[in-house]
């Protein structure tokens, strides 16, 4: 779904990372805090994130994205009714939060430069770096190897 990018995962256990976690944690349910690492997505000016819903197997109920460098446009589109959509202008330094219907019932995407408009306003895309914070899905760890069970 993503083109023109590189990505990595960065731990948030250092001073700056812990400060970031403190800032984004209020967007998450107290019982389902963000993982102590961020997904860093470095999108080229010509890159895009195509419409998708993050895997319910690997990600929990809340996704928060911090945008840096270039502004960009995030589009949400209803899976049930494609006529039902909205766009957000992501300014550098802004944080968006996807939860509830926005997390599960709408796709999200970052528009490619040629489609990058907000209302009538052209939003030229430069290099954009996003830090994406996610929590774990419920029930994760249930299948971690535990002590052997009598039934094998
Ligand atoms: C993703 C994603 C959006 C963004 O990597 O799953 O949706 O803000 N990224 O870069
Ligand atoms: Mn996503």
PDB file of C-alpha atoms in Angstrom, residues 17-145:
ATOM      1  CA  UNK A  17      11.451   8.710  23.583  1.00  0.00           C
ATOM      2  CA  UNK A  18       9.939   8.659  27.049  1.00  0.00           C
ATOM      3  CA  UNK A  19       8.972  12.331  26.699  1.00  0.00           C
ATOM      4  CA  UNK A  20       7.243  11.534  23.392  1.00  0.00           C
ATOM      5  CA  UNK A  21       5.376   8.607  24.955  1.00  0.00           C
ATOM      6  CA  UNK A  22       4.154  10.863  27.766  1.00  0.00           C
ATOM      7  CA  UNK A  23       2.769  13.306  25.196  1.00  0.00           C
ATOM      8  CA  UNK A  24       0.904  10.703  23.111  1.00  0.00           C
ATOM      9  CA  UNK A  25      -0.272   8.389  25.910  1.00  0.00           C
ATOM     10  CA  UNK A  26      -3.418  10.460  26.710  1.00  0.00           C
ATOM     11  CA  UNK A  27      -4.724   9.522  23.243  1.00  0.00           C
ATOM     12  CA  UNK A  28      -4.723   5.858  24.295  1.00  0.00           C
ATOM     13  CA  UNK A  29      -6.989   4.012  26.717  1.00  0.00           C
ATOM     14  CA  UNK A  30      -5.191   3.666  30.085  1.00  0.00           C
ATOM     15  CA  UNK A  31      -5.379  -0.125  29.899  1.00  0.00           C
ATOM     16  CA  UNK A  32      -4.045  -0.174  26.359  1.00  0.00           C
ATOM     17  CA  UNK A  33      -1.021   2.150  26.292  1.00  0.00           C
ATOM     18  CA  UNK A  34       1.124   2.706  23.195  1.00  0.00           C
ATOM     19  CA  UNK A  35       3.941   0.255  22.580  1.00  0.00           C
ATOM     20  CA  UNK A  36       7.320   1.624  23.739  1.00  0.00           C
ATOM     21  CA  UNK A  37       8.498   1.971  20.140  1.00  0.00           C
ATOM     22  CA  UNK A  38       7.490   4.121  17.177  1.00  0.00           C
ATOM     23  CA  UNK A  39       7.148   3.154  13.540  1.00  0.00           C
ATOM     24  CA  UNK A  40       9.085   5.795  11.587  1.00  0.00           C
ATOM     25  CA  UNK A  41       7.864   6.276   8.030  1.00  0.00           C
ATOM     26  CA  UNK A  42       9.982   8.480   5.775  1.00  0.00           C
ATOM     27  CA  UNK A  43       7.944   9.310   2.659  1.00  0.00           C
ATOM     28  CA  UNK A  44       9.658  10.793  -0.376  1.00  0.00           C
ATOM     29  CA  UNK A  45       7.977  13.817  -2.019  1.00  0.00           C
ATOM     30  CA  UNK A  46       6.617  11.380  -4.626  1.00  0.00           C
ATOM     31  CA  UNK A  47       5.603   8.735  -2.085  1.00  0.00           C
ATOM     32  CA  UNK A  48       2.128   7.830  -0.921  1.00  0.00           C
ATOM     33  CA  UNK A  49       0.352   5.638   1.598  1.00  0.00           C
ATOM     34  CA  UNK A  50      -2.489   3.916  -0.241  1.00  0.00           C
ATOM     35  CA  UNK A  51      -5.873   3.310   1.419  1.00  0.00           C
ATOM     36  CA  UNK A  52      -5.798   0.565   4.035  1.00  0.00           C
ATOM     37  CA  UNK A  53      -6.951  -0.424   7.498  1.00  0.00           C
ATOM     38  CA  UNK A  54      -4.099  -1.419   9.821  1.00  0.00           C
ATOM     39  CA  UNK A  55      -4.067  -5.147  10.581  1.00  0.00           C
ATOM     40  CA  UNK A  56      -6.348  -5.968  13.518  1.00  0.00           C
ATOM     41  CA  UNK A  57      -4.075  -8.923  14.176  1.00  0.00           C
ATOM     42  CA  UNK A  58      -1.006  -6.798  14.866  1.00  0.00           C
ATOM     43  CA  UNK A  59      -2.388  -3.412  15.947  1.00  0.00           C
ATOM     44  CA  UNK A  60      -4.804  -2.479  18.707  1.00  0.00           C
ATOM     45  CA  UNK A  61      -7.645   0.006  18.974  1.00  0.00           C
ATOM     46  CA  UNK A  62      -5.654   3.251  18.655  1.00  0.00           C
ATOM     47  CA  UNK A  63      -3.185   4.624  16.113  1.00  0.00           C
ATOM     48  CA  UNK A  64      -1.571   8.034  16.575  1.00  0.00           C
ATOM     49  CA  UNK A  65       0.563   9.705  13.914  1.00  0.00           C
ATOM     50  CA  UNK A  66       2.938  12.629  14.393  1.00  0.00           C
ATOM     51  CA  UNK A  67       3.759  14.387  11.105  1.00  0.00           C
ATOM     52  CA  UNK A  68       7.088  16.139  10.531  1.00  0.00           C
ATOM     53  CA  UNK A  69       8.639  18.189   7.710  1.00  0.00           C
ATOM     54  CA  UNK A  70       6.127  18.481   4.843  1.00  0.00           C
ATOM     55  CA  UNK A  71       2.397  19.055   5.256  1.00  0.00           C
ATOM     56  CA  UNK A  72       0.250  16.307   3.750  1.00  0.00           C
ATOM     57  CA  UNK A  73      -3.383  15.296   3.401  1.00  0.00           C
ATOM     58  CA  UNK A  74      -4.838  12.268   5.188  1.00  0.00           C
ATOM     59  CA  UNK A  75      -8.057  10.897   3.692  1.00  0.00           C
ATOM     60  CA  UNK A  76     -10.472   8.679   5.603  1.00  0.00           C
ATOM     61  CA  UNK A  77     -13.043   6.748   3.585  1.00  0.00           C
ATOM     62  CA  UNK A  78     -15.873   4.567   4.875  1.00  0.00           C
ATOM     63  CA  UNK A  79     -15.585   0.886   3.959  1.00  0.00           C
ATOM     64  CA  UNK A  80     -19.366   0.597   3.972  1.00  0.00           C
ATOM     65  CA  UNK A  81     -20.156   3.759   1.999  1.00  0.00           C
ATOM     66  CA  UNK A  82     -17.290   5.091  -0.153  1.00  0.00           C
ATOM     67  CA  UNK A  83     -19.255   8.367  -0.562  1.00  0.00           C
ATOM     68  CA  UNK A  84     -18.618   8.956   3.123  1.00  0.00           C
ATOM     69  CA  UNK A  85     -15.110  10.359   3.428  1.00  0.00           C
ATOM     70  CA  UNK A  86     -13.199  13.221   4.961  1.00  0.00           C
ATOM     71  CA  UNK A  87      -9.760  14.720   4.682  1.00  0.00           C
ATOM     72  CA  UNK A  88      -7.428  16.132   7.324  1.00  0.00           C
ATOM     73  CA  UNK A  89      -4.637  18.615   6.663  1.00  0.00           C
ATOM     74  CA  UNK A  90      -1.624  17.276   8.552  1.00  0.00           C
ATOM     75  CA  UNK A  91       0.586  20.196   9.451  1.00  0.00           C
ATOM     76  CA  UNK A  92       4.140  19.472  10.548  1.00  0.00           C
ATOM     77  CA  UNK A  93       4.095  18.950  14.299  1.00  0.00           C
ATOM     78  CA  UNK A  94       0.457  17.829  14.331  1.00  0.00           C
ATOM     79  CA  UNK A  95      -0.803  14.588  15.826  1.00  0.00           C
ATOM     80  CA  UNK A  96      -3.805  12.688  14.492  1.00  0.00           C
ATOM     81  CA  UNK A  97      -5.510   9.895  16.370  1.00  0.00           C
ATOM     82  CA  UNK A  98      -7.472   7.062  14.766  1.00  0.00           C
ATOM     83  CA  UNK A  99      -9.801   5.126  17.055  1.00  0.00           C
ATOM     84  CA  UNK A 100     -13.344   3.782  16.988  1.00  0.00           C
ATOM     85  CA  UNK A 101     -14.931   4.016  13.542  1.00  0.00           C
ATOM     86  CA  UNK A 102     -11.928   5.898  12.129  1.00  0.00           C
ATOM     87  CA  UNK A 103      -9.705   2.975  13.132  1.00  0.00           C
ATOM     88  CA  UNK A 104     -11.893   0.068  12.045  1.00  0.00           C
ATOM     89  CA  UNK A 105     -14.564   1.283   9.607  1.00  0.00           C
ATOM     90  CA  UNK A 106     -12.634   3.725   7.448  1.00  0.00           C
ATOM     91  CA  UNK A 107      -9.530   3.298   5.343  1.00  0.00           C
ATOM     92  CA  UNK A 108      -6.796   5.893   5.786  1.00  0.00           C
ATOM     93  CA  UNK A 109      -4.281   7.103   3.221  1.00  0.00           C
ATOM     94  CA  UNK A 110      -1.722   9.843   2.625  1.00  0.00           C
ATOM     95  CA  UNK A 111      -2.448  11.409  -0.765  1.00  0.00           C
ATOM     96  CA  UNK A 112       0.255  11.424  -3.449  1.00  0.00           C
ATOM     97  CA  UNK A 113       1.540  14.804  -4.580  1.00  0.00           C
ATOM     98  CA  UNK A 114      -0.649  14.919  -7.690  1.00  0.00           C
ATOM     99  CA  UNK A 115      -3.835  14.494  -5.594  1.00  0.00           C
ATOM    100  CA  UNK A 116      -2.630  16.530  -2.632  1.00  0.00           C
ATOM    101  CA  UNK A 117      -5.375  19.140  -2.179  1.00  0.00           C
ATOM    102  CA  UNK A 118      -7.189  20.225   0.944  1.00  0.00           C
ATOM    103  CA  UNK A 119     -10.505  21.732  -0.039  1.00  0.00           C
ATOM    104  CA  UNK A 120      -9.426  23.853  -2.997  1.00  0.00           C
ATOM    105  CA  UNK A 121      -5.969  24.413  -1.572  1.00  0.00           C
ATOM    106  CA  UNK A 122      -2.990  22.720  -3.144  1.00  0.00           C
ATOM    107  CA  UNK A 123      -0.744  21.074  -0.533  1.00  0.00           C
ATOM    108  CA  UNK A 124       2.582  20.411  -2.289  1.00  0.00           C
ATOM    109  CA  UNK A 125       4.235  17.345  -0.870  1.00  0.00           C
ATOM    110  CA  UNK A 126       7.862  17.427   0.193  1.00  0.00           C
ATOM    111  CA  UNK A 127       9.637  14.794   2.202  1.00  0.00           C
ATOM    112  CA  UNK A 128       7.433  13.782   5.129  1.00  0.00           C
ATOM    113  CA  UNK A 129       8.497  11.845   8.169  1.00  0.00           C
ATOM    114  CA  UNK A 130       5.846  10.336  10.425  1.00  0.00           C
ATOM    115  CA  UNK A 131       6.188   8.741  13.834  1.00  0.00           C
ATOM    116  CA  UNK A 132       3.345   6.292  14.267  1.00  0.00           C
ATOM    117  CA  UNK A 133       2.350   5.048  17.706  1.00  0.00           C
ATOM    118  CA  UNK A 134       0.229   1.958  18.115  1.00  0.00           C
ATOM    119  CA  UNK A 135      -0.964  -0.275  20.917  1.00  0.00           C
ATOM    120  CA  UNK A 136      -1.203  -4.047  20.972  1.00  0.00           C
ATOM    121  CA  UNK A 137      -4.389  -5.873  20.055  1.00  0.00           C
ATOM    122  CA  UNK A 138      -6.261  -7.473  22.957  1.00  0.00           C
ATOM    123  CA  UNK A 139      -5.196 -11.022  23.635  1.00  0.00           C
ATOM    124  CA  UNK A 140      -1.666 -10.567  22.369  1.00  0.00           C
ATOM    125  CA  UNK A 141       0.728 -12.736  24.407  1.00  0.00           C
ATOM    126  CA  UNK A 142      -1.984 -15.336  24.982  1.00  0.00           C
ATOM    127  CA  UNK A 143      -0.164 -17.704  22.674  1.00  0.00           C
ATOM    128  CA  UNK A 144       3.368 -17.016  23.878  1.00  0.00           C
ATOM    129  CA  UNK A 145       5.096 -20.234  24.843  1.00  0.00           C
TER     130      UNK A 145
END
